[in-house]
Each structure stands twice: as C-alpha cells, then as structure tokens.
GROMACS .gro file of C-alpha atoms in nm:
model
  452
    1LEU     CA    1   6.184  11.407   8.486
    2SER     CA    2   6.287  11.595   8.799
    3ILE     CA    3   6.472  11.862   8.604
    4PRO     CA    4   6.257  12.099   8.397
    5SER     CA    5   6.268  12.004   8.031
    6LYS     CA    6   6.413  12.337   7.918
    7GLN     CA    7   6.707  12.320   8.158
    8LEU     CA    8   6.776  11.961   8.066
    9ALA     CA    9   6.763  12.048   7.697
   10VAL     CA   10   7.013  12.331   7.743
   11ARG     CA   11   7.250  12.108   7.936
   12SER     CA   12   7.218  11.827   7.684
   13LEU     CA   13   7.280  12.068   7.399
   14ALA     CA   14   7.597  12.200   7.563
   15VAL     CA   15   7.730  11.847   7.611
   16PHE     CA   16   7.637  11.760   7.254
   17ASP     CA   17   7.822  12.064   7.115
   18LYS     CA   18   8.137  11.981   7.311
   19MET     CA   19   8.121  11.620   7.201
   20MET     CA   20   8.087  11.713   6.833
   21HIS     CA   21   8.374  11.960   6.867
   22ARG     CA   22   8.609  11.704   7.024
   23ILE     CA   23   8.519  11.429   6.778
   24ALA     CA   24   8.568  11.652   6.474
   25VAL     CA   25   8.903  11.785   6.598
   26ALA     CA   26   9.019  11.433   6.687
   27VAL     CA   27   8.929  11.306   6.340
   28ALA     CA   28   9.097  11.609   6.185
   29ARG     CA   29   9.421  11.547   6.375
   30LYS     CA   30   9.420  11.179   6.283
   31ALA     CA   31   9.339  11.237   5.917
   32VAL     CA   32   9.584  11.519   5.849
   33PRO     CA   33   9.872  11.586   6.091
   34VAL     CA   34   9.901  11.948   5.982
   35ALA     CA   35   9.544  12.004   6.094
   36SER     CA   36   9.648  11.976   6.457
   37VAL     CA   37   9.839  12.302   6.424
   38TYR     CA   38   9.533  12.485   6.299
   39ALA     CA   39   9.314  12.310   6.555
   40GLY     CA   40   9.537  12.438   6.833
   41ARG     CA   41   9.528  12.793   6.695
   42SER     CA   42   9.176  12.844   6.579
   43GLY     CA   43   8.980  12.543   6.701
   44LEU     CA   44   8.743  12.336   6.492
   45ARG     CA   45   8.713  12.580   6.203
   46GLY     CA   46   9.088  12.595   6.157
   47ALA     CA   47   9.116  12.218   6.167
   48LEU     CA   48   8.842  12.171   5.910
   49ARG     CA   49   8.999  12.429   5.681
   50THR     CA   50   9.299  12.206   5.621
   51LEU     CA   51   9.098  11.894   5.537
   52HIS     CA   52   9.072  11.964   5.167
   53THR     CA   53   9.158  11.629   5.011
   54GLY     CA   54   8.942  11.321   4.958
   55ASN     CA   55   8.607  11.282   5.126
   56VAL     CA   56   8.721  11.359   5.482
   57PHE     CA   57   8.671  11.735   5.457
   58ARG     CA   58   8.336  11.701   5.284
   59ASP     CA   59   8.200  11.441   5.528
   60ILE     CA   60   8.311  11.624   5.843
   61THR     CA   61   8.189  11.958   5.705
   62ARG     CA   62   7.847  11.814   5.630
   63GLN     CA   63   7.828  11.658   5.975
   64VAL     CA   64   7.916  11.986   6.144
   65ARG     CA   65   7.673  12.179   5.922
   66SER     CA   66   7.405  11.925   6.005
   67GLN     CA   67   7.480  11.961   6.377
   68GLN     CA   68   7.464  12.341   6.352
   69ARG     CA   69   7.137  12.324   6.161
   70ARG     CA   70   6.979  12.088   6.410
   71SER     CA   71   7.118  12.218   6.737
   72ALA     CA   72   6.844  12.482   6.773
   73PRO     CA   73   6.550  12.237   6.765
   74PHE     CA   74   6.747  11.978   6.967
   75ALA     CA   75   6.509  12.004   7.260
   76ALA     CA   76   6.203  11.982   7.036
   77ARG     CA   77   6.298  11.641   6.904
   78PHE     CA   78   6.352  11.495   7.249
   79PHE     CA   79   6.082  11.671   7.449
   80SER     CA   80   5.796  11.691   7.200
   81SER     CA   81   5.526  11.437   7.132
   82ASP     CA   82   5.264  11.383   6.865
   83GLY     CA   83   5.027  11.676   6.840
   84ASP     CA   84   5.272  11.932   6.974
   85ILE     CA   85   5.347  12.231   6.753
   86VAL     CA   86   5.716  12.313   6.718
   87THR     CA   87   5.860  12.627   6.561
   88MET     CA   88   6.154  12.586   6.323
   89ASN     CA   89   6.384  12.887   6.313
   90VAL     CA   90   6.607  13.003   6.029
   91PRO     CA   91   6.925  12.792   6.069
   92GLN     CA   92   7.286  12.904   6.062
   93MET     CA   93   7.387  12.932   5.697
   94GLY     CA   94   7.757  13.014   5.719
   95ASP     CA   95   8.010  13.242   5.879
   96SER     CA   96   7.915  13.610   5.882
   97ILE     CA   97   7.578  13.538   5.715
   98GLU     CA   98   7.300  13.699   5.915
   99GLU     CA   99   7.009  13.683   5.672
  100GLY     CA  100   6.882  13.530   5.351
  101THR     CA  101   6.597  13.550   5.102
  102VAL     CA  102   6.324  13.289   5.072
  103VAL     CA  103   6.345  13.161   4.716
  104GLU     CA  104   6.088  12.880   4.712
  105TRP     CA  105   5.866  12.695   4.954
  106VAL     CA  106   5.904  12.332   4.850
  107LYS     CA  107   5.648  12.227   5.110
  108LYS     CA  108   5.330  12.421   5.181
  109PRO     CA  109   5.104  12.447   5.489
  110GLY     CA  110   4.913  12.122   5.521
  111ASP     CA  111   5.190  11.911   5.366
  112TRP     CA  112   5.338  11.621   5.559
  113VAL     CA  113   5.716  11.601   5.590
  114HIS     CA  114   5.963  11.339   5.706
  115VAL     CA  115   6.283  11.416   5.894
  116ASP     CA  116   6.542  11.570   5.661
  117ASP     CA  117   6.290  11.652   5.385
  118ILE     CA  118   6.362  11.979   5.205
  119ILE     CA  119   6.106  12.238   5.313
  120VAL     CA  120   6.230  12.571   5.179
  121LEU     CA  121   6.516  12.716   4.977
  122VAL     CA  122   6.685  13.024   5.124
  123GLU     CA  123   6.932  13.221   4.912
  124THR     CA  124   7.232  13.376   5.083
  125ASP     CA  125   7.505  13.596   4.942
  126LYS     CA  126   7.690  13.296   4.794
  127VAL     CA  127   7.476  12.981   4.796
  128VAL     CA  128   7.118  12.861   4.809
  129VAL     CA  129   7.062  12.674   5.137
  130GLU     CA  130   6.822  12.382   5.154
  131VAL     CA  131   6.639  12.406   5.487
  132ARG     CA  132   6.537  12.056   5.592
  133ALA     CA  133   6.280  11.929   5.840
  134ASP     CA  134   6.410  11.852   6.187
  135ASN     CA  135   6.091  11.672   6.284
  136ALA     CA  136   5.835  11.458   6.109
  137GLY     CA  137   5.488  11.606   6.099
  138LYS     CA  138   5.254  11.840   5.918
  139ILE     CA  139   5.337  12.200   5.832
  140VAL     CA  140   5.090  12.428   6.008
  141THR     CA  141   5.209  12.782   5.935
  142THR     CA  142   5.487  12.957   5.747
  143HIS     CA  143   5.619  13.286   5.885
  144ALA     CA  144   5.761  13.422   5.560
  145GLU     CA  145   5.658  13.452   5.199
  146GLU     CA  146   5.871  13.396   4.892
  147ASP     CA  147   6.112  13.688   4.827
  148ASP     CA  148   6.096  13.786   5.196
  149THR     CA  149   6.421  13.848   5.383
  150VAL     CA  150   6.462  13.630   5.692
  151GLU     CA  151   6.720  13.664   5.967
  152VAL     CA  152   6.913  13.375   6.119
  153GLY     CA  153   6.730  13.253   6.430
  154ALA     CA  154   6.395  13.409   6.334
  155PRO     CA  155   6.083  13.186   6.327
  156LEU     CA  156   6.045  13.025   5.985
  157LEU     CA  157   5.758  12.777   6.014
  158ASP     CA  158   5.550  12.573   6.259
  159ILE     CA  159   5.528  12.194   6.241
  160GLU     CA  160   5.271  11.980   6.418
  161ILE     CA  161   5.465  11.675   6.537
  162GLY     CA  162   5.328  11.350   6.403
  163THR     CA  163   5.390  11.047   6.188
  164PRO     CA  164   5.319  11.111   5.819
  165PRO     CA  165   5.054  10.874   5.683
  166GLU     CA  166   5.174  10.600   5.452
  167GLY     CA  167   5.205  10.711   5.092
  168SER     CA  168   5.195  11.081   5.179
  169THR     CA  169   5.517  11.148   4.990
  170GLU     CA  170   5.407  10.949   4.687
  171ALA     CA  171   5.065  11.115   4.689
  172ALA     CA  172   5.221  11.459   4.697
  173ALA     CA  173   5.447  11.372   4.407
  174GLU     CA  174   5.160  11.238   4.199
  175ALA     CA  175   4.919  11.519   4.289
  176PRO     CA  176   5.005  11.751   3.998
  177ALA     CA  177   4.927  11.476   3.745
  178GLU     CA  178   4.580  11.403   3.882
  179PRO     CA  179   4.409  11.729   3.778
  180GLU     CA  180   4.530  11.680   3.423
  181LYS     CA  181   4.391  11.330   3.416
  182LYS     CA  182   4.059  11.445   3.560
  183ALA     CA  183   4.045  11.729   3.309
  184GLU     CA  184   4.094  11.484   3.026
  185GLU     CA  185   3.819  11.260   3.159
  186ALA     CA  186   3.582  11.553   3.217
  187THR     CA  187   3.642  11.703   2.873
  188PRO     CA  188   3.593  11.436   2.605
  189ALA     CA  189   3.677  11.524   2.249
  190PRO     CA  190   3.371  11.688   2.091
  191SER     CA  191   3.217  11.501   1.801
  192PRO     CA  192   3.109  11.699   1.495
  193PRO     CA  193   2.739  11.782   1.498
  194LYS     CA  194   2.518  11.601   1.253
  195GLU     CA  195   2.394  11.927   1.103
  196GLU     CA  196   2.736  11.988   0.939
  197LYS     CA  197   2.678  11.698   0.702
  198ALA     CA  198   2.373  11.873   0.564
  199ALA     CA  199   2.548  12.207   0.527
  200PRO     CA  200   2.547  12.357   0.175
  201LYS     CA  201   2.862  12.301  -0.032
  202ALA     CA  202   2.891  12.672  -0.114
  203ALA     CA  203   3.017  12.760   0.233
  204PRO     CA  204   3.359  12.592   0.201
  205LYS     CA  205   3.419  12.774  -0.129
  206ALA     CA  206   3.380  13.113   0.039
  207ALA     CA  207   3.633  13.035   0.314
  208PRO     CA  208   3.949  13.038   0.097
  209LYS     CA  209   3.860  13.385  -0.033
  210ALA     CA  210   3.841  13.518   0.321
  211ASP     CA  211   4.175  13.359   0.411
  212THR     CA  212   4.338  13.506   0.101
  213THR     CA  213   4.205  13.850   0.177
  214ALA     CA  214   4.325  13.829   0.536
  215SER     CA  215   4.673  13.716   0.437
  216ALA     CA  216   4.694  13.986   0.171
  217ALA     CA  217   4.601  14.248   0.428
  218ALA     CA  218   4.875  14.118   0.656
  219VAL     CA  219   5.129  14.149   0.374
  220ASP     CA  220   5.013  14.501   0.295
  221ASP     CA  221   5.058  14.599   0.661
  222GLY     CA  222   5.411  14.464   0.652
  223ASP     CA  223   5.334  14.242   0.955
  224ALA     CA  224   5.377  14.552   1.172
  225SER     CA  225   5.129  14.435   1.434
  226THR     CA  226   5.290  14.089   1.447
  227LEU     CA  227   5.638  14.236   1.493
  228ALA     CA  228   5.517  14.484   1.752
  229SER     CA  229   5.356  14.209   1.959
  230HIS     CA  230   5.700  14.049   2.013
  231ARG     CA  231   5.852  14.364   2.166
  232VAL     CA  232   5.827  14.267   2.532
  233GLU     CA  233   5.988  14.420   2.840
  234GLU     CA  234   6.021  14.221   3.158
  235ARG     CA  235   6.153  14.340   3.493
  236VAL     CA  236   6.301  14.069   3.713
  237LYS     CA  237   6.413  14.135   4.068
  238MET     CA  238   6.786  14.100   4.121
  239THR     CA  239   6.870  13.795   4.329
  240ARG     CA  240   7.065  13.829   4.650
  241MET     CA  241   7.359  13.639   4.498
  242ARG     CA  242   7.367  13.863   4.192
  243LYS     CA  243   7.357  14.174   4.415
  244THR     CA  244   7.648  14.041   4.618
  245ILE     CA  245   7.849  13.963   4.305
  246ALA     CA  246   7.781  14.311   4.168
  247ASN     CA  247   7.876  14.480   4.495
  248ASN     CA  248   8.195  14.279   4.534
  249LEU     CA  249   8.309  14.351   4.179
  250LYS     CA  250   8.234  14.721   4.212
  251HIS     CA  251   8.412  14.731   4.549
  252ALA     CA  252   8.720  14.571   4.394
  253GLN     CA  253   8.709  14.818   4.107
  254ASN     CA  254   8.681  15.116   4.341
  255THR     CA  255   8.941  14.997   4.592
  256ALA     CA  256   9.223  14.822   4.406
  257ALA     CA  257   9.464  14.980   4.160
  258MET     CA  258   9.392  14.719   3.896
  259LEU     CA  259   9.625  14.667   3.603
  260THR     CA  260   9.633  14.385   3.348
  261THR     CA  261   9.934  14.238   3.172
  262PHE     CA  262   9.916  13.990   2.884
  263ASN     CA  263  10.120  13.704   2.742
  264GLU     CA  264  10.062  13.415   2.508
  265VAL     CA  265  10.135  13.048   2.546
  266ASP     CA  266  10.196  12.779   2.286
  267MET     CA  267   9.955  12.498   2.373
  268SER     CA  268  10.117  12.241   2.140
  269ALA     CA  269  10.309  12.054   2.412
  270LEU     CA  270  10.014  12.044   2.654
  271ILE     CA  271   9.774  11.928   2.383
  272GLU     CA  272  10.017  11.653   2.280
  273LEU     CA  273  10.067  11.552   2.644
  274ARG     CA  274   9.694  11.522   2.699
  275LYS     CA  275   9.644  11.333   2.375
  276THR     CA  276   9.915  11.082   2.466
  277HIS     CA  277   9.820  11.014   2.828
  278LYS     CA  278   9.447  11.090   2.858
  279ASP     CA  279   9.332  10.728   2.824
  280ALA     CA  280   9.588  10.591   3.071
  281PHE     CA  281   9.518  10.881   3.307
  282GLU     CA  282   9.143  10.817   3.307
  283GLU     CA  283   9.189  10.442   3.347
  284LYS     CA  284   9.420  10.487   3.647
  285HIS     CA  285   9.251  10.774   3.829
  286GLY     CA  286   8.893  10.758   3.705
  287GLN     CA  287   8.916  11.123   3.603
  288LYS     CA  288   8.952  11.288   3.265
  289LEU     CA  289   9.264  11.495   3.215
  290GLY     CA  290   9.169  11.851   3.125
  291PHE     CA  291   9.359  12.174   3.082
  292MET     CA  292   9.258  12.333   3.413
  293SER     CA  293   9.469  12.110   3.638
  294PRO     CA  294   9.799  12.183   3.457
  295PHE     CA  295   9.727  12.557   3.479
  296MET     CA  296   9.635  12.529   3.847
  297LYS     CA  297   9.956  12.339   3.912
  298ALA     CA  298  10.160  12.595   3.719
  299CYS     CA  299   9.996  12.882   3.908
  300GLY     CA  300  10.045  12.706   4.243
  301LEU     CA  301  10.419  12.673   4.179
  302ALA     CA  302  10.451  13.025   4.038
  303LEU     CA  303  10.281  13.167   4.348
  304GLN     CA  304  10.558  13.013   4.557
  305GLU     CA  305  10.819  13.171   4.330
  306VAL     CA  306  10.656  13.516   4.342
  307PRO     CA  307  10.500  13.553   4.692
  308ALA     CA  308  10.374  13.906   4.623
  309VAL     CA  309  10.112  13.769   4.380
  310ASN     CA  310   9.993  13.540   4.661
  311SER     CA  311   9.964  13.820   4.917
  312GLN     CA  312   9.674  14.013   5.061
  313LEU     CA  313   9.618  14.348   5.232
  314ASP     CA  314   9.438  14.317   5.566
  315GLU     CA  315   9.218  14.571   5.744
  316ASN     CA  316   9.518  14.718   5.927
  317ASP     CA  317   9.713  14.780   5.605
  318ASN     CA  318   9.945  14.487   5.676
  319ILE     CA  319  10.059  14.270   5.385
  320VAL     CA  320   9.980  13.904   5.451
  321TYR     CA  321  10.204  13.650   5.276
  322ARG     CA  322  10.117  13.279   5.253
  323ASN     CA  323  10.331  12.973   5.197
  324TYR     CA  324  10.038  12.779   5.049
  325SER     CA  325   9.849  12.816   4.721
  326ASP     CA  326   9.471  12.787   4.754
  327ILE     CA  327   9.321  12.873   4.416
  328SER     CA  328   8.963  12.989   4.359
  329VAL     CA  329   8.822  12.870   4.026
  330ALA     CA  330   8.531  13.054   3.865
  331VAL     CA  331   8.234  12.822   3.804
  332ALA     CA  332   7.922  12.941   3.623
  333THR     CA  333   7.596  12.819   3.778
  334PRO     CA  334   7.231  12.892   3.696
  335THR     CA  335   7.213  13.127   3.995
  336GLY     CA  336   7.540  13.311   3.937
  337LEU     CA  337   7.918  13.284   3.949
  338VAL     CA  338   8.071  13.096   4.242
  339MET     CA  339   8.436  13.047   4.334
  340PRO     CA  340   8.509  12.707   4.493
  341VAL     CA  341   8.861  12.673   4.630
  342ILE     CA  342   9.113  12.401   4.538
  343ARG     CA  343   9.354  12.374   4.830
  344ASP     CA  344   9.735  12.339   4.817
  345CYS     CA  345   9.770  12.343   4.440
  346HIS     CA  346  10.149  12.371   4.473
  347THR     CA  347  10.172  12.021   4.623
  348SER     CA  348   9.863  11.846   4.485
  349SER     CA  349   9.873  11.605   4.191
  350LEU     CA  350   9.687  11.667   3.868
  351ALA     CA  351   9.454  11.378   3.946
  352SER     CA  352   9.354  11.512   4.289
  353MET     CA  353   9.295  11.861   4.148
  354GLU     CA  354   9.081  11.724   3.865
  355ALA     CA  355   8.878  11.522   4.116
  356SER     CA  356   8.835  11.816   4.355
  357LEU     CA  357   8.740  12.057   4.079
  358GLY     CA  358   8.491  11.816   3.924
  359ASP     CA  359   8.330  11.744   4.260
  360LEU     CA  360   8.309  12.108   4.369
  361ALA     CA  361   8.183  12.232   4.033
  362SER     CA  362   7.914  11.962   4.020
  363ARG     CA  363   7.793  12.038   4.372
  364ALA     CA  364   7.805  12.411   4.307
  365ARG     CA  365   7.568  12.370   4.013
  366SER     CA  366   7.337  12.148   4.218
  367ARG     CA  367   7.349  12.396   4.511
  368ASP     CA  368   7.503  12.139   4.744
  369ILE     CA  369   7.832  12.319   4.809
  370ALA     CA  370   7.929  12.438   5.156
  371MET     CA  371   8.029  12.795   5.237
  372GLU     CA  372   8.361  12.669   5.377
  373GLU     CA  373   8.450  12.531   5.035
  374MET     CA  374   8.431  12.877   4.877
  375GLN     CA  375   8.632  13.067   5.136
  376GLY     CA  376   9.003  13.124   5.191
  377GLY     CA  377   9.131  13.139   4.833
  378THR     CA  378   9.461  13.320   4.779
  379PHE     CA  379   9.449  13.348   4.398
  380SER     CA  380   9.186  13.306   4.125
  381ILE     CA  381   9.157  13.156   3.778
  382SER     CA  382   8.879  13.239   3.533
  383ASN     CA  383   8.854  13.042   3.208
  384GLY     CA  384   8.651  13.243   2.961
  385GLY     CA  385   8.790  13.029   2.682
  386ILE     CA  386   8.526  12.762   2.737
  387PHE     CA  387   8.272  13.018   2.614
  388GLY     CA  388   8.491  13.129   2.321
  389SER     CA  389   8.651  13.440   2.469
  390LEU     CA  390   8.966  13.539   2.276
  391MET     CA  391   9.092  13.803   2.520
  392GLY     CA  392   8.967  13.982   2.828
  393THR     CA  393   9.066  14.161   3.147
  394PRO     CA  394   8.928  13.978   3.453
  395ILE     CA  395   8.832  14.172   3.767
  396LEU     CA  396   8.991  14.091   4.101
  397PHE     CA  397   8.807  13.866   4.344
  398ALA     CA  398   8.856  14.069   4.664
  399PRO     CA  399   9.040  14.048   4.896
  400GLN     CA  400   9.274  13.863   4.662
  401THR     CA  401   9.531  14.067   4.474
  402ALA     CA  402   9.558  13.880   4.142
  403ILE     CA  403   9.354  13.671   3.900
  404LEU     CA  404   9.454  13.478   3.588
  405GLY     CA  405   9.233  13.489   3.281
  406MET     CA  406   9.250  13.194   3.041
  407HIS     CA  407   9.108  13.222   2.691
  408ALA     CA  408   9.025  13.020   2.383
  409THR     CA  409   9.297  12.828   2.202
  410LYS     CA  410   9.318  12.936   1.838
  411MET     CA  411   9.547  12.838   1.551
  412ARG     CA  412   9.764  13.138   1.469
  413ALA     CA  413  10.067  13.208   1.254
  414VAL     CA  414  10.377  13.236   1.474
  415VAL     CA  415  10.751  13.223   1.420
  416ASP     CA  416  10.905  12.893   1.527
  417LYS     CA  417  11.186  12.962   1.775
  418VAL     CA  418  11.401  12.678   1.643
  419THR     CA  419  11.364  12.700   1.265
  420GLY     CA  420  11.263  13.065   1.232
  421GLU     CA  421  10.982  12.964   0.997
  422VAL     CA  422  10.626  13.093   1.017
  423VAL     CA  423  10.402  12.805   1.121
  424ALA     CA  424  10.048  12.760   1.250
  425LYS     CA  425  10.030  12.671   1.620
  426PRO     CA  426   9.756  12.649   1.883
  427MET     CA  427   9.799  12.965   2.087
  428MET     CA  428   9.622  13.099   2.395
  429TYR     CA  429   9.629  13.452   2.537
  430LEU     CA  430   9.682  13.475   2.913
  431ALA     CA  431   9.582  13.782   3.115
  432LEU     CA  432   9.689  13.862   3.470
  433THR     CA  433   9.498  14.135   3.650
  434TYR     CA  434   9.672  14.244   3.968
  435ASP     CA  435   9.653  14.507   4.241
  436HIS     CA  436   9.933  14.752   4.167
  437ARG     CA  437   9.933  14.869   4.529
  438LEU     CA  438  10.098  14.542   4.633
  439ILE     CA  439  10.235  14.395   4.310
  440ASP     CA  440  10.484  14.568   4.082
  441GLY     CA  441  10.497  14.514   3.708
  442ARG     CA  442  10.820  14.315   3.736
  443GLU     CA  443  10.659  14.065   3.972
  444ALA     CA  444  10.340  14.038   3.764
  445VAL     CA  445  10.526  13.970   3.439
  446THR     CA  446  10.765  13.729   3.612
  447PHE     CA  447  10.468  13.534   3.745
  448LEU     CA  448  10.293  13.520   3.408
  449CYS     CA  449  10.610  13.409   3.229
  450SER     CA  450  10.659  13.139   3.492
  451VAL     CA  451  10.306  13.007   3.428
  452ARG     CA  452  10.371  13.009   3.056
   0.00000   0.00000   0.00000
C-alpha cells in the first residue's frame, strides 16, 4: 500500500459511514413515506424514529447499532494479521450515554473468541449492553474489573488476532463439568472399615440417649440459637439502572406538581369481547388478545381529544404539543423497570400493538432491547393489576406529564345503570397522575372519562 494504513483506514471509515447513512435513509424513505420528512429534518435518527412497525425498524436499528459498535475497530479488522494485538474500546451504547458499569466478564484472559461472541456485559442507565468481539483471537488483557465504571471510547480489552482452535468453544462450555467429574473419580465412596463389624453391641444403645438429651436441650433453649442464626443482613451495591430509576423518580417528584385523579371502569364488555373473539384473533394474527392493547388504543385516541395530557414542558419553558400518541409501557425485568415505547397508538390496530408489546417486553427481559426503542414516549401506562394491586398513585415518567395506572379487576357490588339493581360486576380502578403545571383538573378528568 502506498498510502499509510492509518490514513487509508480513516478514509475508508468515512466512506463507510456515509454509505451506511445513505442506505438507511433510503430504506427508511421507501418503507415509510412519512419517514422522509423526519429524515430531511433530523437525518438518520429522525428517519429511524418513525420506523416503529414490523421488523423494519428493528432490523435497521440493529444494523446501525452494529455499524456504530464496529466502526472504531474498522481499521483493525482490515489492517491486522495473526499475532497482532488489537485494543477494543468501550463502544457507543446510546445517545447521551457516556459511561457504563462492567457487570460481568463472560470471557476471561486466555479465552479464545470468535467474531461477534459476547465478551462482557456493560450496564448503562437503561439497558445492559452486550459487548461483542470485533475480531477472532485470544483475549490477552482486560483493562477493567467487574463493577468498574468505564467511559465510552476508553480501552476495554486487548485481543491477539488469530484463528481459534477447533473445538475451543465447545471445550470452554464443557470445562465447568470436568472438575466435578474428576472430583468424583478421585473421591470414591468410602467403604465401611472391617473393624466396625466387631464393634460391641452396647455402643448403638448409648447413641439414642445422647440424641434425646441433645434434642431436649434444644427444646429447653427454645431454639434460640437456631432462630438467631437465620437473622442475616446483606448489603448489595445499587446497580446503575436502579440508581437512574431512583434519581428520575425523585426528580419527577421534586419538579412536577403531581396530582392523581381516580375513576372506575366496568370491565364486563371488554371481558365478553375478549372471550368471544380471542380464538379467532389468535388464529388470524398469531397473537393473543390481552387487555393492554384496548387500553393503549383508548389512551391513544383520548390523547388526541385532550392534547394537554399529551404535552411536555421543554428546557425553555415552552409547552410542546404532539399530534401523535407514543405510549411508554412499564415492563418489569430482573434488572429493573424499563419503559419500551409503542408508537402511534392512535392509528395502530390491536394486533400490531399486541405484537409490538410482546416483542419489546420479551427483548427487554432478555436485555436485547435498543435504547431507541425506549425513548420518545409521550404518555405512560403502568399495570400494577398483574401483581394484584387494587389501587395506587403512579409517579410521572419525566419529562412526560401524565401516566395511567391500571389495577386488578375485582367483582364488586355496583348499581346497574339500566335496571337500578345492585349487581356484582368486574370493576377496575383507574388512576391518572398528571403534572398540574400543564394540565388542569378538567382536562385530566375528561381524559380519564374518555378512556373509560
């Protein structure tokens, strides 16, 4: 090569970035016409934001994330050879994310890795990012320990470029089982010594007396020592995600003028609708019909009727109104609460919302959800009823100005509006917490009655 490798790598990387940008925007414009408007205004990110239906958004997002993750070591893959040591840096993990915490090293120094193998898990404010190998080779050094904070772009590990030997992955997977097998082989079951056969018969008779005395002593003590041994304290470090959740909730509590209004809804018609059409719905769409999609649809339409509930206060104290309803839905995961966003709920069908929610919730629990899929919500829904909550006051998910709380459906005695008789009906309490700085009581109650 006549051009120095570094200069050529930089030039190639610039061309590669432009190519990826143009391809993604072109696909976005072809897939969804509306995306062209956003692409013209805010570039690739704006175009991707509108691709919220089907697999187009997910596929393009993953491709762009993959390109971002691999752009830094682009030169290493093309200008490195076997035996060279390449440093992998902490990849980009999302907009406005500058650092993360190392949760677990999946691969250790000395382990062989293939391209795209998971090496380390890094926890950010919202998700756990799987950092994958950009090159095949052997891990030489790691530059951070578990629980260390690492900044984006900082050295993370060194890899010696090379081809992993055959069976290296299988050997690593089977390695934990080998010590157990060897331990079993090295420690055969002891056989009783021959001398025990000649032991006097009086010894076994004395043993029960000792056991009885010991048990009696335990009863006399009231098992105090046994109970005391179970009083254990354990201090566990707060995860980065939990800290972020706590800070956001406290910030919302300190900033917004939160107020909650309640109403109740008769679930009889919705339960009957689901009972009648659930089999046909699942057969046609391949999705089960739940209660979340009707509530998301109702909220999406109500947000169009009452724009104040769909508004937001920006950093310049301007009120931002939207003509679309992107609803964040609270999903409980092992690492904390996440809020994936279902786009355009005011125009989407129940089937598409059920599919989107099922897909996002599943990937959120498996830590495979993208940051872009949890950003941009205009309203939130939290369903504490799945855990048995009868009534509660949800906290705002800033910078949003309202959140709907769903609760458990219980049979209660109510007066029938037609007959005037007291009958038992499945009833659910609804709670709407809103920011009173932007939303008046009239608008909040109107919205909640519209959802009902």
